[in-house]
Amino acid sequence: MKLLGLKNVKLEGGFLKDKLDLVRNETVDAVWNRFYETGRVGAYECDPKAEFPAHVFWDSDVIKWAEGAAYYLGLEYDKELDDKINMLAELMEKNAFEDGYYNCYYAVHPELTRFTNRNNHELYCAGHLFEAAVAYYEATGNDRLIKISSKYVDCITKIFMEEKGASFTTPGHQEIELALLRLYDVTGDEKYLDLARFFLVMRGHGIKEDKGQYNQSHVPVVSMDEAVGHSVRACYLYSGMADYAAVADDTPMAVACKRLFDNIAKKKMYITGGIGSTKLGEAFTEAYDLPNDLAYAETCASIALLFFATRMQRLQNDSKYADVAERALYNGVMSGLSLDGVSFFYTNPLEINMRNRSRYKANVVPEAFPITQRKRVFGCSCCPPNIVRLMPSLAAYAYGVDGDTLYVNQYMDSSVDLDGMKVKVTTVYPVNGNIKISASGTKRIALRIPDWCKSFTLDSEYTMQNGYAVVENPSELTLVLDMPVRFVKANPKIAACRGKVAVMRGPIVYCAERVDNNFDIFSFFAGEKSDVTVGEAYGGLPTVEFTGHTVECDDVLYSDSFEPERTPRRIKLIPYYAFANRGESDMAVWLND
Amino acid sequence: MKLLGLKNVKLEGGFLKDKLDLVRNETVDAVWNRFYETGRVGAYECDPKAEFPAHVFWDSDVIKWAEGAAYYLGLEYDKELDDKINMLAELMEKNAFEDGYYNCYYAVHPELTRFTNRNNHELYCAGHLFEAAVAYYEATGNDRLIKISSKYVDCITKIFMEEKGASFTTPGHQEIELALLRLYDVTGDEKYLDLARFFLVMRGHGIKEDKGQYNQSHVPVVSMDEAVGHSVRACYLYSGMADYAAVADDTPMAVACKRLFDNIAKKKMYITGGIGSTKLGEAFTEAYDLPNDLAYAETCASIALLFFATRMQRLQNDSKYADVAERALYNGVMSGLSLDGVSFFYTNPLEINMRNRSRYKANVVPEAFPITQRKRVFGCSCCPPNIVRLMPSLAAYAYGVDGDTLYVNQYMDSSVDLDGMKVKVTTVYPVNGNIKISASGTKRIALRIPDWCKSFTLDSEYTMQNGYAVVENPSELTLVLDMPVRFVKANPKIAACRGKVAVMRGPIVYCAERVDNNFDIFSFFAGEKSDVTVGEAYGGLPTVEFTGHTVECDDVLYSDSFEPERTPRRIKLIPYYAFANRGESDMAVWLND
């Protein structure tokens, strides 16, 4: 399917609109101010005598913020935001090299030679500039950043494709591939497609590469069959591959993408949509190796998975991609932002045991892991601006078109206006599963039935196709996705979740925090799971309570058998994404069963 | 009961004798050489210009080795060992202060004032000197070290009890209390008892103390009801308390000891007899907090628990003390020594998962935790000489006398000769549970029936008393302790062991190592536990095999239910104490059930 962009879709209300507004009202300024205070904005001045020395990826932090600001400009013009973006544009125009190259780190380090260190993020920063350029152009019609990007692409093309003048062949941190394909989508200029193809196809052939898994240089992309290495780099790469496969109708590339997606979704993904289960290289590990307390699960990695899953829809009309995108969005992505909109998680553990916390601390470096509290800024502060750019662009994830069929991939209170086709979706999803759809000028609508939904009602005839309920000539439809509290088990191959159960309702993963429960949550057993109730909202979504038990038994540590006596305990759960907003606390997604 | 010392008991053969010989043939020289190379021996020269700067606890490392060497002298005279001990004695005589004070660290740091820093281990080092003095005197009749100790005790008594001239009142690292009581036991000189009493009774009253739990200064000893803080300091203290309570018939002290012992044995002890479940302060944590991979369980702590449990027998004729001593000895203590006798574990984890190992490494300081390989020496190298002194003194742990009753607390192939009473125990225990006893001149013998033993036969009439089978007028007895392979569960309050099972046979805890099993041991389920066999020895004790399974199931990560298919798998287990002798490997004591 072709994905509908922000031009044709508008988010109107509901939970996601509240988040979009929170980010506009709080996060946009909070991140800008933090970047200003820490010298990241000032680095665009390219002053070698600046108080804060520029870092190789600082350009990307700020320009990712600009991408987010651009989306907000598209929703409602704001001179202050526009001025900030233009201030950055002016500095880039002033400080770019003659041939179009721009990088604040290299600008203040004239002793260094550009494109000689594959780990120095130059092409990564360039990619984020290109994404901001696309966003700003689509939101305002102003091509100032597109021009900067175009000249920069010419420079990169000359050095990498014509002169072979760089010390490496493909980026050490992928991102530019998908960014070039966005430039191509918007401009139609094949130079962007050519450079993207070059970076994708040359990768993994060992030409001035280290053949390492860390940044996916171990094999050519069409031979990749397992998600490995740094998980953000991986999913940015896979997103570029999916875009390229769709644009170029490249079947081997599409097949590789499907393999990689299935490998993640079936072997290497937390229930929250978190990926990358070790801090060591921020990387994927082997299948089913998904520890809860030591989860890395970077916010950016879940965002990258959301990008990848969404783009897979361009290759195949199957609801499984939107299922994964939804899982990541409402859990592992949203958890990266505090309820007040000004603090962030870089890593997103699925368990915080304050006892073990002190154990880890005994051996751990100061900016410690696992993290227990959101922070206002990080040394490597990629996640906060990634949230700033994601939230205002969420509407772009909702719909797709293939021929005469409009696909509803994500349920948002929103409206579509595309070539005479008007669709209005009214819902408070995921607070509940009631969805009203008004359609006109639409020949066929395909409504995704989520993987979590075991029963639903639709007041119209439909046929099921690849996870979508397809209705011909729709007008007024009511879809009710039954949304009971579910107790979910993990594949027994996941050691960390054996004998445990997680609570979900709709796409929302729940967690227990000690602050809500006056007993040790790690000594609680879900057991009988009686008297399940859905209660008042916390963080905009309902809480859940039910009764399980704790145990008392023989006062010995080890025995051939124990016959414990149960003490009923009522446990309160909040949406996982809202954890750690009330101080440090024990937290668990997976409860003893 | 009164404990029989090494004078009246001789170890004749069997597993423990093999270990005693291994330590004599390999470990004694290995530890000495390592201490020589690292400057610890040379530190006794008290040369401020020495290549290696003296450390506050180096005296104790070397003199603990000397204590072990003395026990071996008692078994068989060896001039080389004797010369080494006398070399140390000569250096102490030469370098001691006029008033008897000796400490190599303070000798080379004249700018420091003695007894002004409670953490500087002066009294701890002194205590180990006193223990060596007792051992050397008992083994050889030579009182050279006793004289040095006696003068040193006079010095300490004057400063602490008379002049109140130290900056603190009681030791920061306990040890001297139990050492003084050993001096009192051997010499009968009440000055040793007086100083021990002073240190025990003044503790925890806040007199020039910090009231911290770390070194058990939080409350007076008679008010202690929970084992807290540094686990070695704790059990050295508790050992001193138990000795004092026995000698002085101090009921409140005895009651406190019983509370503390039960708290450890019922709430805070690994199945291996390991204690101290966090590296942070090498300390006890809360009840049931016993993680397997992050276990600290220092070798010295298990040795200290063995000391404490054994001494509790002086206060109460109950087999539970010998049960704990045995558990610690064959598992958490023995694991500290490699099979070749020259390498050591400081910490003794119950699980090594090489995947998580790399996770921890990402954040962990170089001398990393959890450890996966035995090492030849440590920065803090207290454990190796602790093994050197324990192994030759094991016979002292076997027997006790109360009135006309001889208590057999530990089963060792050994002989007793005490005031006309002769007893010979012939056994290969714990290879099997067959024990032959020949007794003459013995009115009553009490044979401990271990807590792990669910059935036994004894070819004589007996009555059960506090866990001992008591036989009147014994002559030739055959006791058979049935020793099947057992599958042991943990109290459900121990989160780390839920849904898991450990394998034991007799007192031996088993573990699975990846090197013996061609599958991921963390994906193995004990399940049906069929075809249990006891096989060829490894590390001197039988291995165990049985059949469980691994699982295959639906190729999804999360679902409301899974119906896995089982693949039978035969697993081989080795005695826990012998783990990590064949390179780095996954290891697990607790298996999925």
Short mmCIF file of C-alpha atoms in Angstrom, two decimals, chain B residues 63 92-93 99-102 125-134 143-157 176 179-180 183 187 191-192 195:
data_model
loop_
_atom_site.label_atom_id
_atom_site.label_comp_id
_atom_site.label_asym_id
_atom_site.label_seq_id
_atom_site.Cartn_x
_atom_site.Cartn_y
_atom_site.Cartn_z
CA ILE B 63 50.01 -15.05 58.94
CA MET B 92 57.91 -9.63 63.89
CA GLU B 93 60.21 -9.76 66.91
CA ASP B 99 55.40 -2.16 73.68
CA GLY B 100 54.53 -5.20 71.57
CA TYR B 101 52.56 -3.52 68.76
CA TYR B 102 53.26 -5.02 65.35
CA CYS B 125 45.64 -8.60 61.62
CA ALA B 126 46.42 -9.06 65.30
CA GLY B 127 43.64 -11.63 65.60
CA HIS B 128 45.04 -13.70 62.77
CA LEU B 129 48.49 -13.55 64.38
CA PHE B 130 46.95 -14.93 67.58
CA GLU B 131 45.23 -17.77 65.72
CA ALA B 132 48.52 -18.67 64.05
CA ALA B 133 50.21 -18.58 67.44
CA VAL B 134 47.68 -21.05 68.86
CA ASP B 143 55.49 -20.78 72.09
CA ARG B 144 57.49 -18.24 70.08
CA LEU B 145 54.36 -16.79 68.42
CA ILE B 146 52.41 -17.04 71.67
CA LYS B 147 55.00 -14.78 73.30
CA ILE B 148 54.74 -12.22 70.53
CA SER B 149 50.96 -12.40 70.83
CA SER B 150 50.95 -12.13 74.58
CA LYS B 151 53.00 -8.95 74.54
CA TYR B 152 50.81 -7.55 71.77
CA VAL B 153 47.67 -8.32 73.77
CA ASP B 154 49.14 -6.47 76.74
CA CYS B 155 49.71 -3.49 74.49
CA ILE B 156 46.16 -3.58 73.10
CA THR B 157 44.68 -4.06 76.55
CA ILE B 176 40.36 -10.66 67.29
CA ALA B 179 41.27 -15.34 68.34
CA LEU B 180 41.54 -14.10 71.93
CA LEU B 183 44.35 -18.02 73.17
CA THR B 187 46.67 -20.84 77.81
CA LYS B 191 43.76 -11.52 80.21
CA TYR B 192 42.68 -12.91 76.84
CA LEU B 195 40.00 -8.31 76.31
#
